[in-house]
Every structure is written in C-alpha cells, then in structure tokens.
Amino acid sequence: MEPLVKDHYASNDLILKIKTGLAKAGKDMDSLKVKDLAPVDQLHTCGAPATVSLLEKANVTENHRILDAGCGIGGSSRLMAGTFGCQVTGIDLSPSFIEAAEILTRHIGLDRLASFRTGSILDLPFENDSFDGVLCQHVILNIKDKAGAIQEFSRVLKPGGKLILHEVTRGQGPSPALPVPWAATPDTSFLEPWETCEALMKGAGFSTEYFRDDTRAGLAWWEKIKAAAEKNRGKTYPLGVHLIFGKNASLFRETMPRNFRNNSICLVEAVLKKL
Ligand SMILES: C[S@@+](CC[C@H](N)C(=O)[O-])C[C@H]1O[C@@H](n2cnc3c(N)ncnc32)[C@H](O)[C@@H]1O
C-alpha cells in the first residue's frame, strides 16, 4: 500500500516549482514568513486556523516535543514551531516533500526548532517515549493498517502524551467521489468511521479528552473555495496546491463539497491521551 501512497504524492521538481511560485507572488526567499506559504503548505481542510485552534485544545507549549506524523511539506510543523515555540520533528513517506520541508523551514529560520525525516509511520525511527505529542493531520486516511499506526504512535509517546488528530473519516453516504487530495483512485483511500478509529485507539490504551465533529465547517470551507474559484474563473495563481496535485487540484473543488454534502466523508478533530 505504501508505494501507492508514495506515488500519489510524488511531485517532480517540487521545491523549484514552489520557489518559482513564491518569486512570481513577489515573495523574497530571504525574508519568507510562515504565512507566505499557506496557499501551498496546508494540505488539509480548514487550513492553518484549524491547526492552531486544535493545538491550543491540546495545550501544546514551548516545552513540548511534537511529532508531525505525515507532515507533508511541513506547513503544520512550521506553524507549531513558529506559534508555540515547541520542538517539532516531521516525518513523511515522500522524499520530495521532506526536501521541500527542510529547504522552506531553513529559509524561514525555524530549522533550530523543526527538523524532518523521510520514513513511515508504520516503522517510526524514534525511541520509545520520545514525544509529548503526535499531530496526525489528514494522514490516517491514507493508512490501511490503522492498528499498526496507532501502536507506533503509542510507542513513541511518553505516558500522558497526546495524540492530536485532525482527520477525514467515512460517513454513512455513498462511496466518496474521486479525486480527493489523498486519493486519485480507491487504492490509497482508507476511510473508516470515527467510531472504528476511536475503538482502535481505546484498545491501544488511549482515552479521548476532546472530540468535535467539524463536518459542517469542512463543507463551508470547500464551498467558499469553490465559490472563489467560480468568481475568479480563468485567473491563475502562482502558489497553490496545484503545484503538488497538478490538474486534479481543480477537481477537488467539486468532489470535496459533494462528498461532505452526501455524508460520504466527515471531518473530525480529537485529542486522545496515552494512559
Ligand atoms: C493529505 S497529506 C497531509 C499532509 C500534512 N499533514 C498537512 O496537513 O499539511 C497526507 C500526508 O501523509 C503522508 N503519509 C501517508 N501515509 C504515510 C505513512 N505511512 N508514513 C508517513 N507518511 C505518510 C503522505 O506522504 C502525505 O504527505
């Protein structure tokens, strides 16, 4: 399964494309800010504000060491390091994402706090009890062996550590329309209902401290994106997730609102504690 997921996110010359986009947007690489990258580095529904509010609910502080599991190009890692001052390690299957994460983080000057590694969540290259928190944002949806992932999260978390989840889960409606950001074909989409995921986590020794169904906010967010695209039809943007997903990116604006509306998918956020 993992090679298929890796292929799904493979992107040639990604860092070059992002640097070119930044230059076209008038951004200077030497005075780059975290927010300048938001159009391209937030690979999840509801963007950076949702991440910050979730991290606040998990009480993340500068004393914490956090694993950003499935970090993409490091958007949330930089946000965490920049906003909360915590130490972050990002890990992702995709070498081109990790290369981009490292270069962008260096340009922003956050490399003292945030570092990155290529690797799999199913075989984390970290000692037991290494982290105070694991952020997992729109990643479990790509992982078939959810029990294996949860076991790894539990292993690397300290006792009392938090598993901070922001995930798309399966609703009761028809099969989701594709493509979606995490899958162009059914081969890389492994959505389960929240209840199934929560039962696995409870079985692995986690207890739920906070849960919110954010499906309505997810639908509203995608409807806003769709409306903005229709209003600005024909306009091209130098920076955006099209640099990663190519032509499919414009199709997400159709499939994602439809999937939320049809109850094919749900959006959840949760904080669970390792007992
Ligand atoms: C939808 S993106 C979300 C990226 C990031 N969390 C964000 O919100 O911006 C999913 C990411 O999970 C990564 N991923 C999927 N399965 C993984 C695994 N088994 N181990 C490590 N990373 C994985 C993918 O490579 C991809 O970067």
mmCIF file of C-alpha atoms and ligand atoms in Angstrom:
data_model
loop_
_atom_site.group_PDB
_atom_site.id
_atom_site.type_symbol
_atom_site.label_atom_id
_atom_site.label_comp_id
_atom_site.label_asym_id
_atom_site.label_seq_id
_atom_site.Cartn_x
_atom_site.Cartn_y
_atom_site.Cartn_z
ATOM 1 C CA MET A 1 0.000 0.000 0.000
ATOM 2 C CA GLU A 2 2.730 2.476 0.946
ATOM 3 C CA PRO A 3 4.355 2.571 -2.547
ATOM 4 C CA LEU A 4 0.949 3.537 -3.986
ATOM 5 C CA VAL A 5 0.562 6.315 -1.419
ATOM 6 C CA LYS A 6 4.107 7.484 -2.170
ATOM 7 C CA ASP A 7 3.286 7.569 -5.909
ATOM 8 C CA HIS A 8 0.113 9.527 -5.246
ATOM 9 C CA TYR A 9 2.095 12.371 -3.646
ATOM 10 C CA ALA A 10 5.159 12.149 -5.944
ATOM 11 C CA SER A 11 5.956 15.525 -7.460
ATOM 12 C CA ASN A 12 8.933 16.279 -9.709
ATOM 13 C CA ASP A 13 10.949 19.432 -9.028
ATOM 14 C CA LEU A 14 8.574 20.408 -6.228
ATOM 15 C CA ILE A 15 10.899 22.832 -4.456
ATOM 16 C CA LEU A 16 11.744 24.509 -7.771
ATOM 17 C CA LYS A 17 8.036 24.921 -8.523
ATOM 18 C CA ILE A 18 7.408 26.423 -5.073
ATOM 19 C CA LYS A 19 10.386 28.792 -5.334
ATOM 20 C CA THR A 20 9.198 29.904 -8.788
ATOM 21 C CA GLY A 21 5.663 30.437 -7.424
ATOM 22 C CA LEU A 22 6.980 32.461 -4.496
ATOM 23 C CA ALA A 23 9.051 34.647 -6.828
ATOM 24 C CA LYS A 24 6.008 35.242 -9.065
ATOM 25 C CA ALA A 25 3.974 36.133 -5.949
ATOM 26 C CA GLY A 26 6.637 38.739 -5.117
ATOM 27 C CA LYS A 27 7.964 36.911 -2.037
ATOM 28 C CA ASP A 28 11.632 37.206 -1.181
ATOM 29 C CA MET A 29 13.126 33.837 -0.117
ATOM 30 C CA ASP A 30 15.373 35.599 2.402
ATOM 31 C CA SER A 31 12.527 37.236 4.295
ATOM 32 C CA LEU A 32 9.979 34.453 3.945
ATOM 33 C CA LYS A 33 7.262 34.161 6.634
ATOM 34 C CA VAL A 34 5.257 31.096 7.702
ATOM 35 C CA LYS A 35 2.033 32.645 6.379
ATOM 36 C CA ASP A 36 3.523 33.277 2.894
ATOM 37 C CA LEU A 37 3.436 29.521 2.298
ATOM 38 C CA ALA A 38 -0.166 28.953 3.441
ATOM 39 C CA PRO A 39 -1.596 28.671 -0.108
ATOM 40 C CA VAL A 40 0.637 25.644 -0.782
ATOM 41 C CA ASP A 41 1.694 24.046 2.517
ATOM 42 C CA GLN A 42 -1.618 23.379 4.305
ATOM 43 C CA LEU A 43 -2.684 20.036 2.847
ATOM 44 C CA HIS A 44 -5.816 19.686 4.950
ATOM 45 C CA THR A 45 -9.377 21.011 5.106
ATOM 46 C CA CYS A 46 -9.866 24.280 7.038
ATOM 47 C CA GLY A 47 -6.194 25.295 6.773
ATOM 48 C CA ALA A 48 -3.888 26.853 9.380
ATOM 49 C CA PRO A 49 -6.539 28.365 11.736
ATOM 50 C CA ALA A 50 -7.955 24.871 12.392
ATOM 51 C CA THR A 51 -4.464 23.580 13.241
ATOM 52 C CA VAL A 52 -3.723 26.396 15.702
ATOM 53 C CA SER A 53 -7.065 26.050 17.485
ATOM 54 C CA LEU A 54 -6.620 22.260 17.763
ATOM 55 C CA LEU A 55 -3.088 22.622 19.162
ATOM 56 C CA GLU A 56 -4.441 25.076 21.737
ATOM 57 C CA LYS A 57 -7.016 22.477 22.776
ATOM 58 C CA ALA A 58 -4.150 20.002 23.243
ATOM 59 C CA ASN A 59 -2.319 22.575 25.437
ATOM 60 C CA VAL A 60 0.867 22.445 23.340
ATOM 61 C CA THR A 61 3.606 24.640 24.839
ATOM 62 C CA GLU A 62 7.232 25.554 24.116
ATOM 63 C CA ASN A 63 8.360 22.797 26.490
ATOM 64 C CA HIS A 64 6.888 20.090 24.292
ATOM 65 C CA ARG A 65 8.498 17.865 21.704
ATOM 66 C CA ILE A 66 5.947 17.076 18.986
ATOM 67 C CA LEU A 67 5.992 14.568 16.127
ATOM 68 C CA ASP A 68 4.213 15.812 12.983
ATOM 69 C CA ALA A 69 3.317 12.400 11.569
ATOM 70 C CA GLY A 70 2.770 12.598 7.799
ATOM 71 C CA CYS A 71 3.993 16.202 7.767
ATOM 72 C CA GLY A 72 3.644 16.835 4.011
ATOM 73 C CA ILE A 73 5.854 19.818 3.125
ATOM 74 C CA GLY A 74 5.962 20.871 6.790
ATOM 75 C CA GLY A 75 3.218 23.507 6.940
ATOM 76 C CA SER A 76 1.920 22.480 10.357
ATOM 77 C CA SER A 77 5.438 21.799 11.680
ATOM 78 C CA ARG A 78 6.457 25.401 10.925
ATOM 79 C CA LEU A 79 3.167 26.706 12.314
ATOM 80 C CA MET A 80 3.708 24.769 15.564
ATOM 81 C CA ALA A 81 7.340 25.834 15.926
ATOM 82 C CA GLY A 82 6.575 29.462 14.995
ATOM 83 C CA THR A 83 3.386 29.869 17.075
ATOM 84 C CA PHE A 84 4.063 27.708 20.135
ATOM 85 C CA GLY A 85 7.886 27.603 20.139
ATOM 86 C CA CYS A 86 7.882 23.825 20.585
ATOM 87 C CA GLN A 87 10.441 21.380 19.185
ATOM 88 C CA VAL A 88 8.993 19.579 16.144
ATOM 89 C CA THR A 89 10.082 16.552 14.145
ATOM 90 C CA GLY A 90 8.229 15.952 10.894
ATOM 91 C CA ILE A 91 8.202 12.603 9.151
ATOM 92 C CA ASP A 92 6.738 11.757 5.756
ATOM 93 C CA LEU A 93 6.879 8.953 3.184
ATOM 94 C CA SER A 94 7.598 11.369 0.355
ATOM 95 C CA PRO A 95 11.289 12.352 -0.174
ATOM 96 C CA SER A 96 10.311 15.379 -2.301
ATOM 97 C CA PHE A 97 8.020 16.636 0.489
ATOM 98 C CA ILE A 98 10.806 16.265 3.061
ATOM 99 C CA GLU A 99 13.283 18.063 0.787
ATOM 100 C CA ALA A 100 10.794 20.941 0.374
ATOM 101 C CA ALA A 101 10.026 20.971 4.138
ATOM 102 C CA GLU A 102 13.720 21.255 5.023
ATOM 103 C CA ILE A 103 14.540 23.987 2.499
ATOM 104 C CA LEU A 104 11.468 26.122 3.271
ATOM 105 C CA THR A 105 11.975 25.797 7.035
ATOM 106 C CA ARG A 106 15.610 26.891 6.681
ATOM 107 C CA HIS A 107 14.590 29.959 4.653
ATOM 108 C CA ILE A 108 12.064 30.931 7.319
ATOM 109 C CA GLY A 109 14.684 30.472 10.042
ATOM 110 C CA LEU A 110 12.799 27.837 12.023
ATOM 111 C CA ASP A 111 15.274 24.973 11.429
ATOM 112 C CA ARG A 112 16.507 25.299 15.017
ATOM 113 C CA LEU A 113 13.068 24.149 16.176
ATOM 114 C CA ALA A 114 11.770 22.000 13.302
ATOM 115 C CA SER A 115 13.582 19.119 11.596
ATOM 116 C CA PHE A 116 12.394 16.492 9.131
ATOM 117 C CA ARG A 117 12.957 12.854 8.161
ATOM 118 C CA THR A 118 11.795 10.616 5.370
ATOM 119 C CA GLY A 119 10.158 7.468 6.749
ATOM 120 C CA SER A 120 6.975 5.580 7.509
ATOM 121 C CA ILE A 121 4.584 5.981 10.386
ATOM 122 C CA LEU A 122 4.347 2.191 10.428
ATOM 123 C CA ASP A 123 8.026 1.906 11.389
ATOM 124 C CA LEU A 124 8.919 5.146 13.177
ATOM 125 C CA PRO A 125 12.694 5.701 13.553
ATOM 126 C CA PHE A 126 12.368 7.004 17.134
ATOM 127 C CA GLU A 127 12.951 5.612 20.623
ATOM 128 C CA ASN A 128 10.079 4.644 22.920
ATOM 129 C CA ASP A 129 8.594 7.520 24.984
ATOM 130 C CA SER A 130 10.231 10.241 22.825
ATOM 131 C CA PHE A 131 7.398 12.732 22.280
ATOM 132 C CA ASP A 132 4.905 14.753 24.337
ATOM 133 C CA GLY A 133 2.525 14.876 21.393
ATOM 134 C CA VAL A 134 1.873 13.380 17.970
ATOM 135 C CA LEU A 135 -0.006 15.523 15.452
ATOM 136 C CA CYS A 136 -1.682 13.452 12.764
ATOM 137 C CA GLN A 137 -3.494 15.612 10.286
ATOM 138 C CA HIS A 138 -5.244 14.085 7.256
ATOM 139 C CA VAL A 139 -2.888 11.080 7.268
ATOM 140 C CA ILE A 140 -4.695 8.092 8.814
ATOM 141 C CA LEU A 141 -6.975 8.349 5.777
ATOM 142 C CA ASN A 142 -4.031 7.024 3.703
ATOM 143 C CA ILE A 143 -3.149 4.176 6.087
ATOM 144 C CA LYS A 144 -4.777 0.767 5.788
ATOM 145 C CA ASP A 145 -3.041 -0.692 8.845
ATOM 146 C CA LYS A 146 -4.564 1.749 11.326
ATOM 147 C CA ALA A 147 -3.868 -0.527 14.299
ATOM 148 C CA GLY A 148 -0.167 -0.619 13.294
ATOM 149 C CA ALA A 149 -0.020 3.188 13.060
ATOM 150 C CA ILE A 150 -1.739 3.638 16.440
ATOM 151 C CA GLN A 151 0.650 1.145 18.034
ATOM 152 C CA GLU A 152 3.618 3.163 16.729
ATOM 153 C CA PHE A 153 2.090 6.436 17.991
ATOM 154 C CA SER A 154 1.610 4.847 21.409
ATOM 155 C CA ARG A 155 5.178 3.508 21.455
ATOM 156 C CA VAL A 156 6.853 6.871 20.720
ATOM 157 C CA LEU A 157 4.564 8.907 23.012
ATOM 158 C CA LYS A 158 5.533 9.435 26.654
ATOM 159 C CA PRO A 159 2.951 8.272 29.228
ATOM 160 C CA GLY A 160 0.366 11.072 29.393
ATOM 161 C CA GLY A 161 1.376 12.214 25.884
ATOM 162 C CA LYS A 162 -1.308 13.410 23.461
ATOM 163 C CA LEU A 163 -2.402 12.060 20.113
ATOM 164 C CA ILE A 164 -3.758 15.127 18.288
ATOM 165 C CA LEU A 165 -5.959 14.151 15.358
ATOM 166 C CA HIS A 166 -7.455 16.130 12.506
ATOM 167 C CA GLU A 167 -8.813 13.579 10.078
ATOM 168 C CA VAL A 168 -11.313 12.846 7.357
ATOM 169 C CA THR A 169 -13.443 9.826 8.265
ATOM 170 C CA ARG A 170 -16.092 7.782 6.443
ATOM 171 C CA GLY A 171 -19.708 8.929 6.657
ATOM 172 C CA GLN A 172 -22.793 6.802 6.011
ATOM 173 C CA GLY A 173 -23.402 8.071 2.463
ATOM 174 C CA PRO A 174 -22.238 6.636 -0.881
ATOM 175 C CA SER A 175 -18.581 5.955 -1.739
ATOM 176 C CA PRO A 176 -16.693 9.261 -1.977
ATOM 177 C CA ALA A 177 -16.326 10.821 -5.419
ATOM 178 C CA LEU A 178 -12.680 10.949 -6.581
ATOM 179 C CA PRO A 179 -10.191 12.511 -6.955
ATOM 180 C CA VAL A 180 -9.751 13.906 -3.463
ATOM 181 C CA PRO A 181 -6.480 15.308 -2.092
ATOM 182 C CA TRP A 182 -5.454 11.966 -0.568
ATOM 183 C CA ALA A 183 -6.517 9.699 -3.447
ATOM 184 C CA ALA A 184 -6.971 9.752 -7.198
ATOM 185 C CA THR A 185 -8.147 6.094 -7.145
ATOM 186 C CA PRO A 186 -9.629 3.931 -4.345
ATOM 187 C CA ASP A 187 -6.191 2.271 -3.873
ATOM 188 C CA THR A 188 -4.902 4.961 -1.487
ATOM 189 C CA SER A 189 -8.087 5.889 0.377
ATOM 190 C CA PHE A 190 -8.714 4.038 3.652
ATOM 191 C CA LEU A 191 -11.502 5.941 5.338
ATOM 192 C CA GLU A 192 -13.198 4.409 8.369
ATOM 193 C CA PRO A 193 -15.977 5.802 10.577
ATOM 194 C CA TRP A 194 -14.717 7.731 13.608
ATOM 195 C CA GLU A 195 -16.189 5.066 15.930
ATOM 196 C CA THR A 196 -13.941 2.399 14.338
ATOM 197 C CA CYS A 197 -10.828 4.594 14.699
ATOM 198 C CA GLU A 198 -11.685 5.528 18.293
ATOM 199 C CA ALA A 199 -12.249 1.873 19.267
ATOM 200 C CA LEU A 200 -8.771 1.002 17.920
ATOM 201 C CA MET A 201 -7.201 3.845 19.906
ATOM 202 C CA LYS A 202 -9.033 2.940 23.098
ATOM 203 C CA GLY A 203 -7.922 -0.676 22.617
ATOM 204 C CA ALA A 204 -4.324 0.587 22.376
ATOM 205 C CA GLY A 205 -4.611 2.418 25.718
ATOM 206 C CA PHE A 206 -5.725 5.922 24.701
ATOM 207 C CA SER A 207 -8.595 7.843 26.256
ATOM 208 C CA THR A 208 -10.500 10.585 24.435
ATOM 209 C CA GLU A 209 -10.043 14.003 26.067
ATOM 210 C CA TYR A 210 -11.647 16.108 23.362
ATOM 211 C CA PHE A 211 -13.697 15.396 20.230
ATOM 212 C CA ARG A 212 -15.504 17.595 17.733
ATOM 213 C CA ASP A 213 -17.321 16.740 14.524
ATOM 214 C CA ASP A 214 -16.227 19.544 12.169
ATOM 215 C CA THR A 215 -18.046 18.309 9.066
ATOM 216 C CA ARG A 216 -20.149 21.465 8.679
ATOM 217 C CA ALA A 217 -17.044 23.659 8.899
ATOM 218 C CA GLY A 218 -15.332 21.392 6.336
ATOM 219 C CA LEU A 219 -18.252 21.750 3.913
ATOM 220 C CA ALA A 220 -18.373 25.532 4.397
ATOM 221 C CA TRP A 221 -14.610 25.791 3.785
ATOM 222 C CA TRP A 222 -14.770 23.867 0.491
ATOM 223 C CA GLU A 223 -17.892 25.739 -0.655
ATOM 224 C CA LYS A 224 -16.031 29.002 -0.089
ATOM 225 C CA ILE A 225 -13.090 27.746 -2.156
ATOM 226 C CA LYS A 226 -15.452 26.631 -4.920
ATOM 227 C CA ALA A 227 -17.285 29.981 -4.957
ATOM 228 C CA ALA A 228 -13.994 31.922 -5.067
ATOM 229 C CA ALA A 229 -12.765 29.784 -7.987
ATOM 230 C CA GLU A 230 -16.011 30.360 -9.904
ATOM 231 C CA LYS A 231 -15.832 34.106 -9.283
ATOM 232 C CA ASN A 232 -12.212 34.230 -10.474
ATOM 233 C CA ARG A 233 -12.584 31.774 -13.359
ATOM 234 C CA GLY A 234 -9.615 31.972 -15.747
ATOM 235 C CA LYS A 235 -7.333 33.632 -13.198
ATOM 236 C CA THR A 236 -4.088 31.781 -12.474
ATOM 237 C CA TYR A 237 -2.383 31.712 -9.104
ATOM 238 C CA PRO A 238 1.397 31.430 -8.702
ATOM 239 C CA LEU A 239 1.096 29.479 -5.431
ATOM 240 C CA GLY A 240 -1.398 26.771 -4.600
ATOM 241 C CA VAL A 241 -1.851 23.054 -4.121
ATOM 242 C CA HIS A 242 -1.882 22.672 -7.940
ATOM 243 C CA LEU A 243 1.940 22.788 -7.596
ATOM 244 C CA ILE A 244 1.612 19.436 -5.785
ATOM 245 C CA PHE A 245 -1.504 17.800 -7.250
ATOM 246 C CA GLY A 246 -1.417 19.229 -10.787
ATOM 247 C CA LYS A 247 -4.682 19.321 -12.752
ATOM 248 C CA ASN A 248 -6.529 17.222 -10.145
ATOM 249 C CA ALA A 249 -6.391 20.170 -7.725
ATOM 250 C CA SER A 250 -9.185 21.984 -9.595
ATOM 251 C CA LEU A 251 -11.379 18.853 -9.378
ATOM 252 C CA PHE A 252 -11.168 18.757 -5.548
ATOM 253 C CA ARG A 253 -13.378 21.883 -5.518
ATOM 254 C CA GLU A 254 -16.178 19.748 -6.985
ATOM 255 C CA THR A 255 -15.644 16.417 -5.236
ATOM 256 C CA MET A 256 -14.911 17.635 -1.701
ATOM 257 C CA PRO A 257 -18.077 19.743 -1.152
ATOM 258 C CA ARG A 258 -20.133 16.988 -2.808
ATOM 259 C CA ASN A 259 -18.613 14.332 -0.542
ATOM 260 C CA PHE A 260 -19.324 16.378 2.591
ATOM 261 C CA ARG A 261 -22.865 17.173 1.435
ATOM 262 C CA ASN A 262 -23.601 13.494 0.613
ATOM 263 C CA ASN A 263 -22.324 12.389 4.025
ATOM 264 C CA SER A 264 -19.699 10.300 2.200
ATOM 265 C CA ILE A 265 -16.994 11.886 4.363
ATOM 266 C CA CYS A 266 -16.818 13.637 7.741
ATOM 267 C CA LEU A 267 -14.206 15.915 9.291
ATOM 268 C CA VAL A 268 -13.204 15.281 12.896
ATOM 269 C CA GLU A 269 -10.746 16.700 15.397
ATOM 270 C CA ALA A 270 -9.791 14.945 18.602
ATOM 271 C CA VAL A 271 -7.202 14.848 21.350
ATOM 272 C CA LEU A 272 -6.501 11.477 22.996
ATOM 273 C CA LYS A 273 -4.244 10.824 25.962
ATOM 274 C CA LYS A 274 -1.885 7.877 26.292
ATOM 275 C CA LEU A 275 -2.727 6.400 29.690
HETATM 276 C C1 LIG B 1 -3.103 14.844 2.868
HETATM 277 S S1 LIG B 1 -1.385 14.919 3.203
HETATM 278 C C2 LIG B 1 -1.383 15.855 4.726
HETATM 279 C C3 LIG B 1 -0.037 16.468 4.999
HETATM 280 C C4 LIG B 1 0.061 17.298 6.277
HETATM 281 N N1 LIG B 1 -0.259 16.528 7.447
HETATM 282 C C5 LIG B 1 -0.807 18.518 6.204
HETATM 283 O O1 LIG B 1 -1.885 18.510 6.790
HETATM 284 O O2 LIG B 1 -0.418 19.508 5.533
HETATM 285 C C6 LIG B 1 -1.018 13.270 3.779
HETATM 286 C C7 LIG B 1 0.463 13.058 4.015
HETATM 287 O O3 LIG B 1 0.642 11.828 4.732
HETATM 288 C C8 LIG B 1 1.796 11.192 4.236
HETATM 289 N N2 LIG B 1 1.698 9.767 4.553
HETATM 290 C C9 LIG B 1 0.728 8.896 4.190
HETATM 291 N N3 LIG B 1 0.965 7.663 4.671
HETATM 292 C C10 LIG B 1 2.131 7.754 5.382
HETATM 293 C C11 LIG B 1 2.907 6.831 6.125
HETATM 294 N N4 LIG B 1 2.568 5.546 6.235
HETATM 295 N N5 LIG B 1 4.030 7.272 6.726
HETATM 296 C C12 LIG B 1 4.419 8.578 6.614
HETATM 297 N N6 LIG B 1 3.717 9.498 5.916
HETATM 298 C C13 LIG B 1 2.588 9.104 5.304
HETATM 299 C C14 LIG B 1 1.773 11.497 2.746
HETATM 300 O O4 LIG B 1 3.024 11.315 2.132
HETATM 301 C C15 LIG B 1 1.293 12.939 2.746
HETATM 302 O O5 LIG B 1 2.347 13.847 2.818
#
